[in-house]
Amino acid sequence: MYGTIDGFNYGATTPLVAYLMACLGGALGLRCTARSVRTQRSWKPGWLALGSASIGSGIWTMHFIAMMGFHVKETPVGFDIPITVLSLLVAVVVVGIGVFMVGYRGASRGVLLSAGVFTGLGVAGMHYIGMSAMRMRGHLEYSVPTVLLSVLIAVVAATAALWAAVTIHGFRASLGSSMVMGVAVTGMHYTGMAAVSVRLDDVLGASVGGNAPASLILPMLIGPVIFLVVAGTIIMFDPLLVLGEGEWNEKKADSSRLPPPPPRPVWPARPPGDPMRAPASRPAPPPRSGQEYGGW
């Protein structure tokens, strides 16, 4: 017997919030990776690590916010916390490897394809590790063609994200790229969810282990707050992350171009007999005898 699956138990709320988290993580990761290209070599690993953690955490947060809307009518659904945390580590590590590859070796075709394939497979692995953390009175079955399609979407999305991270430097272009990334990553998630069916066990059996989806609300709230704090701090102290190097230099050049002072008016000379002509200054009279010595 198969269970009745509802992937949108909270309506459009969970897909929308999941998409926003994917966009937020992608935008911050793109700006940090782009910043690493224009920084000193000693600071480069820090920017790349921050970008990797941002993208990986954004993908992971997107996944589990979307999973909060997953509901099976015939059985409660829980999550195993250690496996859930493992999926977060996998997401950050595989994204980090891909970002460091293109950050240090450039975006040549070979490097980009190898890093994109590795990162895409890792993101898909994070998705299915997170799915394995589910606990219910039944087990999951997958449609292999749909799973392969979700993996393909993950690889394409990862390759595009890595290319954008080292190629696109402007703020508006990065914002648009992060929105496209959000669509791709969220689409990969829901494509993978479309491959799922639940074969029920004995519905009257033992209770389900693991924590209920509602217990994951607090971590999901902590993640966005951290993202906002980090993004706000970086934007506040590093305007290059907002404008990009070219736009920032152009803005500074524009602000340094002060308008020239207005020309001083030149009054026409008046004829000598004009009563409005200023009288010529008279020379000062010579001092009296002894006055220049204080009266002595």
Coordinates of C-alpha atoms in Angstrom, one line a residue:
M1 CA 0.0 0.0 0.0
Y2 CA 1.3 3.4 -0.9
G3 CA 0.8 6.6 1.1
T4 CA -0.8 9.8 0.0
I5 CA 1.9 12.4 -0.4
D6 CA 1.3 16.2 -0.1
G7 CA 4.5 18.2 -0.8
F8 CA 2.8 21.5 -0.2
N9 CA 1.1 21.1 3.2
Y10 CA 1.5 24.8 3.9
G11 CA 0.6 25.9 0.5
A12 CA 3.0 28.3 -1.3
T13 CA 4.7 29.4 1.9
T14 CA 7.4 26.8 2.1
P15 CA 8.3 26.9 -1.6
L16 CA 8.5 30.7 -1.6
V17 CA 10.6 30.9 1.6
A18 CA 12.8 28.0 0.4
Y19 CA 13.4 29.9 -2.9
L20 CA 14.3 33.1 -1.0
M21 CA 16.8 31.2 1.1
A22 CA 18.4 29.7 -1.9
C23 CA 18.7 33.1 -3.5
L24 CA 20.1 34.7 -0.4
G25 CA 22.8 32.1 0.0
G26 CA 23.6 32.2 -3.7
A27 CA 23.8 36.0 -3.7
L28 CA 26.1 36.2 -0.7
G29 CA 28.2 33.3 -2.0
L30 CA 28.6 34.9 -5.5
R31 CA 29.7 38.3 -4.0
C32 CA 32.2 36.7 -1.6
T33 CA 33.7 34.6 -4.4
A34 CA 33.9 37.6 -6.7
R35 CA 35.6 39.5 -3.9
S36 CA 38.2 36.8 -3.6
V37 CA 39.4 37.5 -7.1
R38 CA 40.3 41.1 -6.3
T39 CA 41.8 40.6 -2.8
Q40 CA 45.3 39.8 -1.5
R41 CA 46.3 36.1 -1.7
S42 CA 46.4 35.8 2.1
W43 CA 42.7 36.8 2.3
K44 CA 41.6 34.7 -0.7
P45 CA 40.9 31.4 1.3
G46 CA 38.7 33.3 3.8
W47 CA 36.5 34.9 1.1
L48 CA 36.2 31.5 -0.7
A49 CA 35.3 29.7 2.5
L50 CA 32.7 32.3 3.4
G51 CA 31.2 32.0 -0.1
S52 CA 31.2 28.2 0.1
A53 CA 29.5 28.2 3.5
S54 CA 26.9 30.7 2.3
I55 CA 26.0 28.7 -0.9
G56 CA 26.0 25.4 0.9
S57 CA 24.0 26.6 3.9
G58 CA 21.5 28.3 1.6
I59 CA 20.9 25.1 -0.4
W60 CA 20.6 23.1 2.8
T61 CA 18.2 25.6 4.4
M62 CA 16.2 25.6 1.2
H63 CA 15.9 21.8 1.3
F64 CA 14.7 21.5 4.8
I65 CA 12.3 24.5 4.7
A66 CA 10.7 22.8 1.6
M67 CA 10.7 19.5 3.5
M68 CA 8.6 21.1 6.3
G69 CA 5.7 21.1 3.8
F70 CA 6.1 17.3 3.1
H71 CA 3.2 15.4 4.5
V72 CA 2.1 11.8 4.3
K73 CA -1.6 11.4 5.1
E74 CA -1.3 7.8 6.6
T75 CA 1.7 8.3 8.8
P76 CA 3.6 10.9 10.8
V77 CA 6.9 12.1 9.4
G78 CA 10.0 12.7 11.6
F79 CA 13.7 13.5 11.0
D80 CA 16.9 12.0 12.3
I81 CA 19.0 14.9 13.5
P82 CA 22.5 13.4 13.1
I83 CA 21.8 12.5 9.5
T84 CA 20.3 16.0 8.9
V85 CA 23.5 17.6 10.2
L86 CA 25.5 15.3 8.0
S87 CA 23.6 16.5 5.0
L88 CA 24.6 20.1 5.9
L89 CA 28.3 19.2 6.2
V90 CA 28.1 17.4 2.8
A91 CA 26.5 20.5 1.2
V92 CA 29.2 22.9 2.5
V93 CA 32.1 20.6 1.8
V94 CA 31.2 19.8 -1.8
V95 CA 30.4 23.4 -2.7
G96 CA 33.6 24.4 -1.0
I97 CA 35.7 22.0 -3.1
G98 CA 34.1 23.3 -6.3
V99 CA 34.4 27.0 -5.3
F100 CA 38.1 26.6 -4.4
M101 CA 38.8 24.8 -7.7
V102 CA 37.5 27.6 -9.8
G103 CA 38.8 30.2 -7.3
Y104 CA 42.4 29.1 -7.7
R105 CA 42.5 27.5 -11.1
G106 CA 40.2 29.8 -13.0
A107 CA 37.1 29.1 -15.0
S108 CA 38.6 27.2 -17.9
R109 CA 36.3 24.7 -19.6
G110 CA 38.0 21.6 -18.1
V111 CA 38.1 23.0 -14.5
L112 CA 34.6 24.4 -14.7
L113 CA 33.1 21.1 -16.0
S114 CA 35.0 18.9 -13.4
A115 CA 34.1 21.3 -10.5
G116 CA 30.5 21.6 -11.7
V117 CA 30.0 17.8 -12.0
F118 CA 31.6 17.2 -8.6
T119 CA 29.6 20.0 -6.9
G120 CA 26.3 19.0 -8.6
L121 CA 26.7 15.4 -7.6
G122 CA 27.4 16.5 -4.1
V123 CA 24.4 18.8 -3.9
A124 CA 22.2 15.9 -5.2
G125 CA 23.9 13.7 -2.6
M126 CA 23.0 16.2 0.1
H127 CA 19.4 16.1 -1.1
Y128 CA 19.1 12.4 -0.9
I129 CA 21.0 12.1 2.4
G130 CA 18.5 14.6 3.8
M131 CA 15.7 12.4 2.4
S132 CA 17.2 9.3 4.2
A133 CA 16.9 11.2 7.5
M134 CA 13.1 10.9 7.2
R135 CA 11.5 8.6 9.7
M136 CA 7.9 7.2 9.1
R137 CA 5.9 4.0 9.1
G138 CA 7.1 3.1 5.7
H139 CA 10.0 3.5 3.3
L140 CA 10.7 5.6 0.3
E141 CA 10.8 4.4 -3.2
Y142 CA 12.2 6.4 -6.1
S143 CA 11.5 6.7 -9.9
V144 CA 15.0 6.3 -11.4
P145 CA 14.4 8.5 -14.5
T146 CA 13.1 11.4 -12.3
V147 CA 16.1 11.0 -10.0
L148 CA 18.5 11.1 -12.9
L149 CA 16.8 14.3 -14.1
S150 CA 17.2 15.9 -10.7
V151 CA 20.9 15.0 -10.7
L152 CA 21.3 16.5 -14.1
I153 CA 19.6 19.7 -13.0
A154 CA 21.9 19.8 -10.0
V155 CA 25.0 19.5 -12.1
V156 CA 23.9 22.2 -14.6
A157 CA 22.9 24.5 -11.7
A158 CA 26.3 23.9 -10.0
T159 CA 28.3 24.5 -13.1
A160 CA 26.4 27.7 -13.9
A161 CA 26.8 28.9 -10.3
L162 CA 30.6 28.3 -10.3
W163 CA 30.9 30.1 -13.7
A164 CA 28.9 33.1 -12.4
A165 CA 31.0 33.2 -9.2
V166 CA 34.3 33.9 -11.0
T167 CA 32.9 35.7 -14.1
I168 CA 30.1 38.1 -13.0
H169 CA 31.3 41.0 -10.8
G170 CA 28.6 43.6 -10.9
F171 CA 25.9 43.7 -8.2
R172 CA 22.9 43.7 -10.5
A173 CA 24.3 40.8 -12.6
S174 CA 25.1 38.9 -9.4
L175 CA 21.6 39.5 -8.1
G176 CA 20.1 38.2 -11.3
S177 CA 22.4 35.2 -11.3
S178 CA 21.4 34.4 -7.7
M179 CA 17.7 34.5 -8.7
V180 CA 18.4 32.0 -11.5
M181 CA 20.4 29.8 -9.1
G182 CA 17.4 29.9 -6.7
V183 CA 15.1 28.7 -9.5
A184 CA 17.5 25.9 -10.5
V185 CA 18.2 24.6 -7.0
T186 CA 14.6 24.8 -5.9
G187 CA 13.6 23.1 -9.2
M188 CA 16.1 20.3 -8.5
H189 CA 14.6 19.8 -5.1
Y190 CA 11.0 19.5 -6.2
T191 CA 12.1 17.4 -9.2
G192 CA 13.7 15.0 -6.8
M193 CA 10.5 15.1 -4.6
A194 CA 8.4 14.2 -7.6
A195 CA 10.4 10.9 -7.8
V196 CA 9.3 9.9 -4.3
S197 CA 6.6 7.5 -3.4
V198 CA 6.0 6.0 0.1
R199 CA 5.3 2.3 0.6
L200 CA 3.6 2.0 4.0
D201 CA 4.5 -0.6 6.6
D202 CA 2.1 -1.8 9.2
V203 CA 0.3 1.5 10.1
L204 CA -0.6 0.1 13.5
G205 CA 3.0 -0.7 14.3
A206 CA 5.4 1.0 16.7
S207 CA 5.7 4.8 16.9
V208 CA 8.0 6.7 14.6
G209 CA 11.4 7.8 15.9
G210 CA 13.1 11.1 15.2
N211 CA 12.0 14.7 15.6
A212 CA 8.9 16.1 14.0
P213 CA 9.2 18.7 11.2
A214 CA 8.0 21.4 13.6
S215 CA 11.1 20.9 15.7
L216 CA 13.2 22.1 12.8
I217 CA 11.6 25.5 12.7
L218 CA 14.1 27.1 15.1
P219 CA 17.2 26.0 13.1
M220 CA 15.4 27.3 9.9
L221 CA 15.0 30.7 11.6
I222 CA 18.5 30.8 12.9
G223 CA 19.9 30.2 9.4
P224 CA 18.3 33.2 7.7
V225 CA 19.1 35.5 10.7
I226 CA 22.8 34.5 10.4
F227 CA 22.7 35.1 6.6
L228 CA 21.2 38.6 7.1
V229 CA 23.7 39.6 9.8
V230 CA 26.7 38.4 7.7
A231 CA 25.3 40.0 4.5
G232 CA 24.6 43.3 6.3
T233 CA 28.0 43.4 7.9
I234 CA 29.9 42.6 4.7
I235 CA 27.9 45.2 2.8
M236 CA 28.5 47.8 5.4
F237 CA 32.2 47.4 5.6
D238 CA 33.0 46.4 2.0
P239 CA 31.2 48.4 -0.7
L240 CA 33.0 46.4 -3.4
L241 CA 30.7 43.5 -2.5
V242 CA 27.7 45.7 -3.4
L243 CA 28.9 47.6 -6.5
G244 CA 31.7 45.5 -7.9
E245 CA 35.2 46.9 -8.7
G246 CA 34.3 48.7 -11.9
E247 CA 31.1 50.4 -10.6
W248 CA 32.8 51.3 -7.3
N249 CA 35.7 53.0 -9.1
E250 CA 33.4 54.8 -11.4
K251 CA 31.4 56.0 -8.4
K252 CA 34.5 57.3 -6.7
A253 CA 35.7 59.0 -9.9
D254 CA 32.3 60.7 -10.3
S255 CA 32.4 62.0 -6.7
S256 CA 35.9 63.3 -7.1
R257 CA 34.9 65.4 -10.2
L258 CA 33.9 68.6 -8.5
P259 CA 32.4 71.3 -10.7
P260 CA 34.8 74.2 -11.5
P261 CA 34.3 77.4 -9.5
P262 CA 32.2 80.1 -11.2
P263 CA 34.3 82.9 -12.9
R264 CA 34.8 86.1 -10.9
P265 CA 32.8 89.1 -12.2
V266 CA 34.9 91.7 -14.0
W267 CA 33.5 95.2 -13.4
P268 CA 34.0 97.7 -16.2
A269 CA 36.3 100.6 -15.6
R270 CA 34.6 104.0 -14.9
P271 CA 35.9 107.2 -16.5
P272 CA 37.9 109.5 -14.2
G273 CA 35.1 112.1 -13.9
D274 CA 32.5 109.6 -12.8
P275 CA 31.2 110.4 -9.3
M276 CA 30.7 106.6 -8.6
R277 CA 34.4 106.0 -9.3
A278 CA 36.2 105.0 -6.1
P279 CA 38.6 107.6 -4.9
A280 CA 42.2 106.8 -5.2
S281 CA 43.8 105.8 -1.9
R282 CA 46.0 108.5 -0.4
P283 CA 49.5 107.5 0.9
A284 CA 49.9 107.5 4.6
P285 CA 51.6 110.6 6.1
P286 CA 55.1 110.1 7.4
P287 CA 55.4 109.7 11.2
R288 CA 56.2 112.7 13.3
S289 CA 59.6 113.1 14.9
G290 CA 60.0 110.6 17.8
Q291 CA 56.6 109.0 17.2
E292 CA 58.2 105.9 15.7
Y293 CA 60.1 105.4 19.0
G294 CA 57.0 105.6 21.2
G295 CA 57.4 109.4 21.9
W296 CA 61.0 109.5 22.9

